[in-house]
Short mmCIF file of N, CA, C and O in Angstrom, two decimals:
data_model
loop_
_atom_site.label_atom_id
_atom_site.label_comp_id
_atom_site.label_asym_id
_atom_site.label_seq_id
_atom_site.Cartn_x
_atom_site.Cartn_y
_atom_site.Cartn_z
N UNK A 1 -4.96 26.85 -46.53
CA UNK A 1 -4.98 26.76 -45.00
C UNK A 1 -5.86 26.07 -43.81
O UNK A 1 -7.30 26.90 -44.23
N UNK A 2 -5.61 26.01 -43.13
CA UNK A 2 -7.44 26.03 -42.30
C UNK A 2 -7.65 26.86 -41.45
O UNK A 2 -7.02 27.51 -41.10
N UNK A 3 -8.90 27.18 -41.69
CA UNK A 3 -10.36 28.49 -41.71
C UNK A 3 -10.78 27.57 -40.74
O UNK A 3 -10.82 26.28 -40.03
N UNK A 4 -11.19 28.22 -39.18
CA UNK A 4 -12.03 27.92 -38.05
C UNK A 4 -13.34 28.74 -38.66
O UNK A 4 -13.56 30.05 -38.60
N UNK A 5 -14.47 28.86 -37.72
CA UNK A 5 -15.58 29.59 -37.63
C UNK A 5 -15.47 29.87 -36.22
O UNK A 5 -15.58 28.60 -35.84
N UNK A 6 -16.37 30.69 -36.12
CA UNK A 6 -16.97 31.44 -34.86
C UNK A 6 -17.76 31.78 -35.13
O UNK A 6 -18.29 32.32 -35.44
N UNK A 7 -18.72 30.77 -34.46
CA UNK A 7 -20.22 31.56 -33.54
C UNK A 7 -20.39 31.91 -32.19
O UNK A 7 -19.86 30.90 -31.02
N UNK A 8 -20.45 33.57 -31.85
CA UNK A 8 -21.61 33.43 -30.50
C UNK A 8 -22.75 33.98 -30.08
O UNK A 8 -23.10 33.72 -31.16
N UNK A 9 -22.85 32.78 -29.69
CA UNK A 9 -23.74 33.72 -28.67
C UNK A 9 -24.18 33.79 -27.30
O UNK A 9 -24.12 33.01 -26.66
N UNK A 10 -24.69 35.11 -27.16
CA UNK A 10 -25.01 36.29 -26.00
C UNK A 10 -26.56 35.31 -25.78
O UNK A 10 -27.73 35.71 -26.51
N UNK A 11 -26.04 35.18 -24.23
CA UNK A 11 -27.67 34.78 -23.58
C UNK A 11 -27.98 35.55 -22.44
O UNK A 11 -26.77 35.94 -21.88
N UNK A 12 -28.59 35.64 -20.91
CA UNK A 12 -28.86 36.43 -20.00
C UNK A 12 -30.14 35.41 -19.93
O UNK A 12 -30.65 33.99 -20.26
N UNK A 13 -29.24 34.49 -18.37
CA UNK A 13 -30.36 34.02 -17.27
C UNK A 13 -30.30 34.49 -15.78
O UNK A 13 -28.93 34.11 -15.12
N UNK A 14 -31.27 34.88 -15.81
CA UNK A 14 -31.40 35.56 -14.79
C UNK A 14 -32.01 35.18 -13.19
O UNK A 14 -32.60 34.91 -12.22
N UNK A 15 -31.99 33.41 -13.55
CA UNK A 15 -32.70 32.01 -13.25
C UNK A 15 -31.10 32.17 -12.13
O UNK A 15 -29.31 32.19 -13.00
N UNK A 16 -31.68 30.71 -11.25
CA UNK A 16 -30.10 30.62 -10.28
C UNK A 16 -29.86 28.73 -11.44
O UNK A 16 -29.28 27.85 -10.82
N UNK A 17 -31.02 28.38 -12.14
CA UNK A 17 -31.09 27.00 -12.81
C UNK A 17 -30.59 27.81 -13.86
O UNK A 17 -30.25 28.13 -14.73
N UNK A 18 -29.69 26.46 -14.42
CA UNK A 18 -28.48 26.54 -15.25
C UNK A 18 -29.24 25.89 -16.14
O UNK A 18 -30.30 25.61 -16.68
N UNK A 19 -28.64 27.01 -17.79
CA UNK A 19 -29.41 27.25 -19.61
C UNK A 19 -29.05 25.63 -19.41
O UNK A 19 -27.64 24.99 -19.76
N UNK A 20 -29.84 25.19 -20.68
CA UNK A 20 -29.19 23.61 -21.43
C UNK A 20 -29.03 25.14 -22.26
O UNK A 20 -29.14 25.81 -23.21
N UNK A 21 -28.18 24.12 -23.25
CA UNK A 21 -27.36 24.91 -24.55
C UNK A 21 -27.57 23.69 -25.94
O UNK A 21 -26.93 22.92 -25.93
N UNK A 22 -27.16 24.45 -27.25
CA UNK A 22 -26.98 23.30 -28.31
C UNK A 22 -27.11 24.07 -29.24
O UNK A 22 -27.28 25.14 -29.90
N UNK A 23 -25.32 24.10 -29.98
CA UNK A 23 -25.74 24.57 -30.94
C UNK A 23 -25.48 23.47 -32.41
O UNK A 23 -25.14 21.96 -32.47
N UNK A 24 -26.18 23.65 -33.72
CA UNK A 24 -26.42 22.57 -34.29
C UNK A 24 -26.36 23.17 -35.87
O UNK A 24 -26.02 24.07 -36.36
N UNK A 25 -25.99 22.43 -36.69
CA UNK A 25 -26.03 23.03 -38.65
C UNK A 25 -26.76 21.94 -39.20
O UNK A 25 -27.27 20.66 -39.20
N UNK A 26 -27.55 23.02 -39.83
CA UNK A 26 -28.62 21.76 -40.66
C UNK A 26 -28.73 22.27 -42.25
O UNK A 26 -27.67 23.42 -42.63
N UNK A 27 -28.18 20.93 -42.18
CA UNK A 27 -27.38 20.93 -43.70
C UNK A 27 -28.35 20.06 -44.74
O UNK A 27 -28.30 18.30 -43.87
N UNK A 28 -29.08 20.93 -45.72
CA UNK A 28 -29.62 19.08 -46.48
C UNK A 28 -31.04 18.69 -46.02
O UNK A 28 -31.01 17.20 -45.80
N UNK A 29 -31.73 19.53 -45.00
CA UNK A 29 -32.34 19.64 -44.11
C UNK A 29 -32.34 18.43 -43.57
O UNK A 29 -33.38 17.71 -42.53
N UNK A 30 -31.10 18.28 -43.11
CA UNK A 30 -30.98 17.39 -41.36
C UNK A 30 -29.46 17.93 -40.62
O UNK A 30 -29.00 18.63 -41.18
N UNK A 31 -30.20 18.34 -40.01
CA UNK A 31 -29.85 18.06 -38.51
C UNK A 31 -28.33 17.59 -38.36
O UNK A 31 -28.87 16.28 -37.77
N UNK A 32 -27.77 18.35 -37.57
CA UNK A 32 -26.37 17.76 -38.00
C UNK A 32 -26.10 19.00 -36.18
O UNK A 32 -25.28 19.40 -35.87
N UNK A 33 -26.03 18.18 -34.50
CA UNK A 33 -25.61 18.71 -33.13
C UNK A 33 -24.03 19.02 -33.35
O UNK A 33 -23.27 17.29 -33.14
N UNK A 34 -23.52 19.27 -33.16
CA UNK A 34 -22.04 20.16 -33.36
C UNK A 34 -22.09 20.05 -31.52
O UNK A 34 -20.45 19.31 -31.34
N UNK A 35 -22.32 21.00 -30.86
CA UNK A 35 -21.95 20.97 -29.21
C UNK A 35 -23.18 20.99 -28.37
O UNK A 35 -24.31 21.77 -28.40
N UNK A 36 -22.95 20.68 -27.12
CA UNK A 36 -23.98 21.29 -26.17
C UNK A 36 -24.40 20.32 -25.04
O UNK A 36 -23.55 19.47 -24.78
N UNK A 37 -26.17 20.94 -24.24
CA UNK A 37 -26.01 20.08 -22.78
C UNK A 37 -27.06 19.59 -23.50
O UNK A 37 -27.68 18.41 -22.86
N UNK A 38 -28.52 18.84 -24.96
CA UNK A 38 -28.99 18.72 -25.80
C UNK A 38 -29.19 17.83 -25.84
O UNK A 38 -30.31 16.92 -25.51
N UNK A 39 -28.78 17.98 -26.20
CA UNK A 39 -28.33 16.47 -28.02
C UNK A 39 -27.47 16.39 -27.70
O UNK A 39 -25.17 16.83 -27.09
N UNK A 40 -27.22 14.79 -28.48
CA UNK A 40 -25.33 14.51 -28.26
C UNK A 40 -24.60 14.88 -29.64
O UNK A 40 -25.52 14.30 -30.68
N UNK A 41 -23.59 15.42 -29.64
CA UNK A 41 -23.30 15.55 -30.72
C UNK A 41 -22.65 14.50 -31.66
O UNK A 41 -21.95 14.00 -31.38
N UNK A 42 -22.28 14.71 -32.86
CA UNK A 42 -22.31 13.44 -33.47
C UNK A 42 -20.79 13.28 -33.71
O UNK A 42 -19.69 14.48 -33.33
N UNK A 43 -19.98 12.24 -33.69
CA UNK A 43 -18.96 11.87 -34.09
C UNK A 43 -18.19 12.67 -34.66
O UNK A 43 -16.29 12.76 -34.35
N UNK A 44 -17.98 12.56 -35.84
CA UNK A 44 -17.23 13.76 -37.08
C UNK A 44 -17.34 14.91 -36.55
O UNK A 44 -16.52 16.28 -36.86
N UNK A 45 -17.89 15.58 -35.52
CA UNK A 45 -17.38 17.23 -34.79
C UNK A 45 -16.83 17.31 -34.07
O UNK A 45 -16.36 17.99 -33.38
N UNK A 46 -16.83 16.32 -33.34
CA UNK A 46 -15.98 16.44 -32.17
C UNK A 46 -15.21 16.44 -31.47
O UNK A 46 -14.12 17.10 -30.82
N UNK A 47 -14.22 16.91 -32.77
CA UNK A 47 -12.89 16.10 -32.56
C UNK A 47 -12.79 17.84 -33.38
O UNK A 47 -10.99 18.90 -33.28
N UNK A 48 -13.28 18.73 -33.80
CA UNK A 48 -13.41 19.92 -34.61
C UNK A 48 -13.86 20.41 -33.57
O UNK A 48 -13.44 22.28 -34.17
N UNK A 49 -14.59 20.88 -32.02
CA UNK A 49 -15.53 21.84 -32.50
C UNK A 49 -14.36 22.37 -30.54
O UNK A 49 -14.21 20.96 -29.71
N UNK A 50 -14.66 23.37 -30.08
CA UNK A 50 -14.67 23.13 -28.59
C UNK A 50 -15.11 24.63 -28.57
O UNK A 50 -15.91 25.35 -29.06
N UNK A 51 -16.03 24.92 -27.15
CA UNK A 51 -16.64 25.53 -26.67
C UNK A 51 -15.85 26.28 -25.50
O UNK A 51 -14.95 26.32 -24.87
N UNK A 52 -15.89 27.89 -25.36
CA UNK A 52 -15.96 28.22 -24.16
C UNK A 52 -17.36 28.69 -24.03
O UNK A 52 -17.51 29.79 -24.86
N UNK A 53 -16.98 29.79 -22.55
CA UNK A 53 -18.68 30.18 -21.48
C UNK A 53 -18.61 30.78 -20.99
O UNK A 53 -16.92 30.57 -19.86
N UNK A 54 -19.00 32.52 -20.53
CA UNK A 54 -19.50 33.01 -19.48
C UNK A 54 -20.37 33.40 -19.09
O UNK A 54 -21.63 32.43 -19.74
N UNK A 55 -21.09 33.85 -18.67
CA UNK A 55 -22.18 33.61 -18.08
C UNK A 55 -23.48 34.24 -18.48
O UNK A 55 -24.67 34.06 -18.82
N UNK A 56 -22.69 34.68 -19.67
CA UNK A 56 -23.65 36.07 -20.82
C UNK A 56 -23.02 35.42 -22.59
O UNK A 56 -23.36 36.00 -23.13
N UNK A 57 -22.28 34.33 -22.55
CA UNK A 57 -21.63 34.16 -23.96
C UNK A 57 -21.20 32.29 -23.70
O UNK A 57 -20.54 32.57 -23.02
N UNK A 58 -21.55 31.87 -25.57
CA UNK A 58 -21.25 30.34 -25.21
C UNK A 58 -20.09 31.01 -27.21
O UNK A 58 -20.90 31.46 -27.46
N UNK A 59 -18.86 30.29 -26.75
CA UNK A 59 -18.13 30.80 -27.95
C UNK A 59 -17.86 29.42 -28.73
O UNK A 59 -18.11 28.47 -27.92
N UNK A 60 -18.61 28.58 -28.96
CA UNK A 60 -18.27 27.51 -30.24
C UNK A 60 -16.97 27.63 -31.35
O UNK A 60 -17.42 28.85 -32.19
N UNK A 61 -15.99 26.85 -31.39
CA UNK A 61 -15.32 27.39 -32.02
C UNK A 61 -15.54 25.96 -33.28
O UNK A 61 -15.42 24.78 -32.49
N UNK A 62 -15.45 26.07 -34.53
CA UNK A 62 -15.38 24.34 -35.63
C UNK A 62 -14.03 24.87 -36.45
O UNK A 62 -14.23 25.82 -37.17
N UNK A 63 -13.41 24.08 -36.01
CA UNK A 63 -11.53 24.24 -37.06
C UNK A 63 -12.05 23.60 -38.42
O UNK A 63 -13.27 22.27 -38.38
N UNK A 64 -11.44 23.59 -39.49
CA UNK A 64 -11.37 22.91 -40.19
C UNK A 64 -12.72 22.84 -41.46
O UNK A 64 -13.09 22.27 -42.04
N UNK A 65 -12.92 23.74 -41.35
CA UNK A 65 -14.53 24.68 -41.95
C UNK A 65 -13.89 24.52 -43.62
O UNK A 65 -13.45 25.41 -43.83
N UNK A 66 -15.19 24.15 -43.96
CA UNK A 66 -14.83 23.98 -45.83
C UNK A 66 -16.35 23.86 -45.75
O UNK A 66 -17.35 24.43 -44.94
N UNK A 67 -16.20 23.84 -46.98
CA UNK A 67 -17.82 23.95 -47.69
C UNK A 67 -18.87 22.81 -47.50
O UNK A 67 -20.00 22.92 -47.20
N UNK A 68 -18.42 21.80 -47.33
CA UNK A 68 -19.25 20.60 -46.50
C UNK A 68 -19.49 21.02 -45.32
O UNK A 68 -20.89 20.67 -44.29
N UNK A 69 -19.20 21.76 -44.13
CA UNK A 69 -19.68 22.74 -43.31
C UNK A 69 -20.54 23.90 -43.24
O UNK A 69 -21.35 24.69 -42.59
N UNK A 70 -21.05 24.00 -44.80
CA UNK A 70 -22.26 25.07 -45.07
C UNK A 70 -23.26 24.74 -44.75
O UNK A 70 -23.76 23.70 -44.56
N UNK A 71 -24.16 25.90 -44.22
CA UNK A 71 -25.13 25.99 -44.19
C UNK A 71 -26.28 26.46 -42.90
O UNK A 71 -25.00 27.88 -42.59
N UNK A 72 -27.47 26.33 -42.05
CA UNK A 72 -27.71 27.20 -41.60
C UNK A 72 -27.28 26.80 -39.74
O UNK A 72 -27.50 24.95 -39.83
N UNK A 73 -27.06 27.63 -38.77
CA UNK A 73 -25.75 26.62 -37.92
C UNK A 73 -27.21 27.80 -36.83
O UNK A 73 -27.77 29.21 -37.07
N UNK A 74 -27.94 26.83 -35.57
CA UNK A 74 -28.88 27.23 -35.00
C UNK A 74 -27.78 27.23 -33.27
O UNK A 74 -27.01 26.40 -32.93
N UNK A 75 -28.32 28.13 -32.19
CA UNK A 75 -28.29 27.91 -31.26
C UNK A 75 -29.05 27.93 -30.44
O UNK A 75 -29.74 29.03 -30.78
N UNK A 76 -29.16 26.75 -29.65
CA UNK A 76 -31.04 27.05 -28.92
C UNK A 76 -30.56 27.19 -27.77
O UNK A 76 -29.82 26.34 -27.51
N UNK A 77 -30.86 28.56 -27.44
CA UNK A 77 -31.31 27.89 -25.25
C UNK A 77 -32.53 28.01 -24.77
O UNK A 77 -33.01 28.58 -25.76
N UNK A 78 -32.06 27.22 -23.36
CA UNK A 78 -33.36 26.45 -22.68
C UNK A 78 -33.34 26.44 -21.62
O UNK A 78 -32.00 26.30 -20.68
N UNK A 79 -33.73 27.59 -20.10
CA UNK A 79 -33.33 26.77 -19.30
C UNK A 79 -34.95 26.69 -18.62
O UNK A 79 -36.66 27.04 -19.45
N UNK A 80 -34.97 25.48 -18.26
CA UNK A 80 -36.11 24.36 -17.70
C UNK A 80 -36.69 25.11 -17.32
O UNK A 80 -36.34 26.22 -16.77
N UNK A 81 -38.00 24.59 -17.33
CA UNK A 81 -39.60 25.90 -16.78
C UNK A 81 -39.71 27.25 -17.64
O UNK A 81 -40.44 27.38 -17.13
N UNK A 82 -38.86 27.87 -18.71
CA UNK A 82 -38.90 29.36 -19.64
C UNK A 82 -38.87 28.32 -21.04
O UNK A 82 -38.61 27.50 -21.32
N UNK A 83 -39.41 29.74 -21.96
CA UNK A 83 -39.85 29.27 -22.86
C UNK A 83 -37.92 28.29 -24.08
O UNK A 83 -37.09 29.65 -23.09
N UNK A 84 -38.08 28.56 -24.79
CA UNK A 84 -37.21 28.33 -25.59
C UNK A 84 -37.55 29.38 -26.99
O UNK A 84 -37.04 30.07 -26.95
N UNK A 85 -35.40 29.96 -26.34
CA UNK A 85 -34.30 30.22 -27.73
C UNK A 85 -33.58 29.40 -28.86
O UNK A 85 -32.97 29.44 -28.28
N UNK A 86 -33.71 30.62 -30.23
CA UNK A 86 -33.10 30.10 -30.84
C UNK A 86 -32.91 30.37 -31.31
O UNK A 86 -33.49 32.54 -31.38
N UNK A 87 -31.59 30.78 -31.96
CA UNK A 87 -30.80 31.86 -33.15
C UNK A 87 -30.16 31.31 -34.17
O UNK A 87 -29.20 30.34 -34.10
N UNK A 88 -30.34 32.04 -35.85
CA UNK A 88 -30.26 31.40 -36.59
C UNK A 88 -29.30 32.12 -37.50
O UNK A 88 -29.68 33.36 -37.76
N UNK A 89 -28.19 31.49 -38.15
CA UNK A 89 -27.56 32.25 -39.78
C UNK A 89 -27.17 31.05 -40.62
O UNK A 89 -26.72 30.12 -39.75
N UNK A 90 -27.68 31.78 -41.55
CA UNK A 90 -27.06 31.31 -42.71
C UNK A 90 -25.67 31.47 -43.10
O UNK A 90 -24.43 32.27 -43.31
N UNK A 91 -24.74 30.19 -43.23
CA UNK A 91 -23.13 30.74 -43.91
C UNK A 91 -22.86 29.75 -44.91
O UNK A 91 -22.36 28.10 -44.98
N UNK A 92 -21.75 30.51 -45.90
CA UNK A 92 -21.11 29.63 -46.98
C UNK A 92 -20.24 30.08 -46.79
O UNK A 92 -19.43 30.97 -46.60
N UNK A 93 -19.04 29.23 -47.11
CA UNK A 93 -17.45 29.41 -47.36
C UNK A 93 -17.80 30.41 -48.13
O UNK A 93 -16.29 31.35 -47.82
N UNK A 94 -17.38 31.13 -48.66
CA UNK A 94 -17.32 31.97 -50.00
C UNK A 94 -17.40 33.31 -49.85
O UNK A 94 -17.45 34.61 -50.25
N UNK A 95 -18.26 33.58 -48.10
CA UNK A 95 -18.78 34.91 -47.55
C UNK A 95 -18.37 34.36 -46.83
O UNK A 95 -18.55 36.04 -46.32
N UNK A 96 -17.38 34.47 -45.93
CA UNK A 96 -16.56 34.61 -44.48
C UNK A 96 -15.60 35.72 -44.85
O UNK A 96 -14.80 35.55 -46.21
N UNK A 97 -15.52 36.69 -44.45
CA UNK A 97 -14.75 37.61 -43.85
C UNK A 97 -13.59 37.78 -42.69
O UNK A 97 -13.40 36.32 -42.17
N UNK A 98 -12.60 37.16 -43.73
CA UNK A 98 -11.06 37.04 -43.34
C UNK A 98 -10.59 37.90 -41.96
O UNK A 98 -10.55 38.74 -42.29
N UNK A 99 -11.07 37.72 -40.89
CA UNK A 99 -9.81 38.14 -39.64
C UNK A 99 -9.64 37.98 -38.82
O UNK A 99 -8.90 36.46 -38.37
N UNK A 100 -8.17 39.10 -38.06
CA UNK A 100 -7.29 38.65 -37.23
C UNK A 100 -8.20 39.53 -35.24
O UNK A 100 -7.97 40.10 -36.00
N UNK A 101 -7.70 38.38 -34.58
CA UNK A 101 -8.56 38.43 -33.59
C UNK A 101 -7.27 38.68 -32.28
O UNK A 101 -6.14 37.72 -32.52
N UNK A 102 -7.04 39.86 -31.32
CA UNK A 102 -6.59 39.38 -30.01
C UNK A 102 -7.20 39.61 -28.80
O UNK A 102 -6.96 39.86 -28.07
N UNK A 103 -8.89 39.78 -28.99
CA UNK A 103 -9.49 39.92 -27.73
C UNK A 103 -9.77 38.13 -27.13
O UNK A 103 -9.47 38.49 -25.85
N UNK A 104 -9.76 37.74 -27.63
CA UNK A 104 -10.65 36.66 -27.17
C UNK A 104 -9.65 35.31 -27.94
O UNK A 104 -9.63 34.38 -27.27
N UNK A 105 -8.99 35.43 -28.75
CA UNK A 105 -7.49 34.37 -29.43
C UNK A 105 -6.46 34.80 -29.15
O UNK A 105 -6.96 36.77 -29.07
N UNK A 106 -5.80 33.95 -29.20
CA UNK A 106 -4.13 34.18 -29.66
C UNK A 106 -4.05 35.49 -30.44
O UNK A 106 -4.88 35.35 -31.74
N UNK A 107 -3.67 36.59 -30.57
CA UNK A 107 -3.03 37.06 -31.56
C UNK A 107 -2.25 36.56 -32.45
O UNK A 107 -1.45 36.26 -32.87
N UNK A 108 -2.44 36.86 -34.02
CA UNK A 108 -1.79 36.48 -35.16
C UNK A 108 -3.23 34.71 -35.23
O UNK A 108 -2.51 34.17 -36.88
N UNK A 109 -3.60 34.72 -34.57
CA UNK A 109 -4.26 33.62 -34.86
C UNK A 109 -5.98 33.38 -36.62
O UNK A 109 -6.19 34.49 -36.75
N UNK A 110 -5.92 32.67 -36.77
CA UNK A 110 -6.69 33.11 -38.69
C UNK A 110 -7.93 32.50 -37.26
O UNK A 110 -8.25 31.81 -37.31
N UNK A 111 -9.20 32.76 -38.17
CA UNK A 111 -10.14 32.68 -38.36
C UNK A 111 -10.64 33.57 -39.59
O UNK A 111 -10.73 34.92 -39.02
N UNK A 112 -11.93 32.74 -39.70
CA UNK A 112 -12.56 32.73 -40.74
C UNK A 112 -13.25 33.81 -40.74
O UNK A 112 -14.39 35.01 -41.57
N UNK A 113 -14.33 33.59 -39.80
CA UNK A 113 -16.03 34.73 -39.53
C UNK A 113 -16.10 35.03 -38.17
O UNK A 113 -15.78 33.69 -37.19
N UNK A 114 -16.80 35.65 -37.60
CA UNK A 114 -17.11 35.92 -36.45
C UNK A 114 -18.48 36.53 -37.18
O UNK A 114 -18.78 37.28 -36.98
N UNK A 115 -19.02 35.63 -36.32
CA UNK A 115 -21.17 35.78 -36.55
C UNK A 115 -21.27 35.93 -34.69
O UNK A 115 -21.05 35.35 -34.09
N UNK A 116 -22.26 37.21 -35.10
CA UNK A 116 -22.45 37.65 -34.03
C UNK A 116 -23.99 36.71 -33.45
O UNK A 116 -24.86 38.04 -34.52
N UNK A 117 -24.40 36.33 -32.42
CA UNK A 117 -26.08 35.43 -32.87
C UNK A 117 -26.30 36.60 -31.40
O UNK A 117 -26.82 36.72 -30.25
N UNK A 118 -27.00 37.61 -31.45
CA UNK A 118 -27.33 38.58 -30.55
C UNK A 118 -27.39 40.47 -30.77
O UNK A 118 -25.84 40.48 -30.27
N UNK A 119 -28.62 40.98 -30.65
CA UNK A 119 -28.33 41.94 -31.18
C UNK A 119 -27.48 42.70 -29.67
O UNK A 119 -26.86 43.82 -30.16
N UNK A 120 -27.32 42.19 -29.07
CA UNK A 120 -27.46 43.23 -27.61
C UNK A 120 -25.26 42.89 -27.63
O UNK A 120 -24.43 44.62 -28.06
N UNK A 121 -25.11 42.22 -27.79
CA UNK A 121 -23.26 41.85 -28.71
C UNK A 121 -23.31 42.69 -29.64
O UNK A 121 -22.23 43.56 -29.54
N UNK A 122 -24.01 42.81 -30.47
CA UNK A 122 -23.90 43.80 -32.08
C UNK A 122 -24.45 45.65 -31.45
O UNK A 122 -23.21 45.57 -31.64
N UNK A 123 -25.11 45.98 -30.67
CA UNK A 123 -24.99 47.37 -29.96
C UNK A 123 -23.19 47.58 -29.72
O UNK A 123 -23.10 48.11 -29.61
N UNK A 124 -22.59 46.27 -28.77
CA UNK A 124 -21.82 46.92 -28.02
C UNK A 124 -20.23 46.66 -28.84
O UNK A 124 -19.59 47.68 -27.78
N UNK A 125 -20.10 46.32 -29.57
CA UNK A 125 -18.55 46.62 -30.14
C UNK A 125 -19.11 47.15 -31.12
O UNK A 125 -20.48 48.10 -31.58
N UNK A 126 -17.80 48.15 -32.03
CA UNK A 126 -17.83 48.86 -32.72
C UNK A 126 -17.74 47.99 -33.89
O UNK A 126 -16.34 47.80 -34.16
N UNK A 127 -18.57 47.30 -35.66
CA UNK A 127 -18.39 46.38 -35.76
C UNK A 127 -17.51 47.46 -37.03
O UNK A 127 -16.21 46.60 -38.41
N UNK A 128 -16.91 48.31 -37.52
CA UNK A 128 -16.51 49.49 -38.08
C UNK A 128 -15.34 49.43 -37.95
O UNK A 128 -14.64 48.74 -38.70
N UNK A 129 -14.85 49.05 -36.90
CA UNK A 129 -13.22 48.75 -36.36
C UNK A 129 -12.62 47.14 -36.72
O UNK A 129 -11.17 47.15 -36.62
N UNK A 130 -13.69 46.53 -37.26
CA UNK A 130 -12.87 44.73 -37.54
C UNK A 130 -12.78 44.91 -38.97
O UNK A 130 -12.76 44.23 -40.41
#
């Protein structure tokens, strides 16, 4: 079964300056850019990634998730002229929780993991119902 990884990156931008962002994976001490506006995504990930974005949330989907995709995922956020923010999480395939969601995904869609990168989103969700 094809598994997908979902990474949520919650943020705030109180300026009118567009936010720059980058999702990356560090594996074997090498950084691999997956998606974003700051670095050039690696060719091997371009066909496997998709992004949805709102004013306060960027969601990266990585299809075909396998053990080759294990490592530390980072969501890097930057507003020019302000400090940079990084949010990190380590992902191992055998530690993923299987979920079925209907809020941001179509009903019946299988996905391996909902990673919540940001305390405000964690507090807003009732994780006991997942």
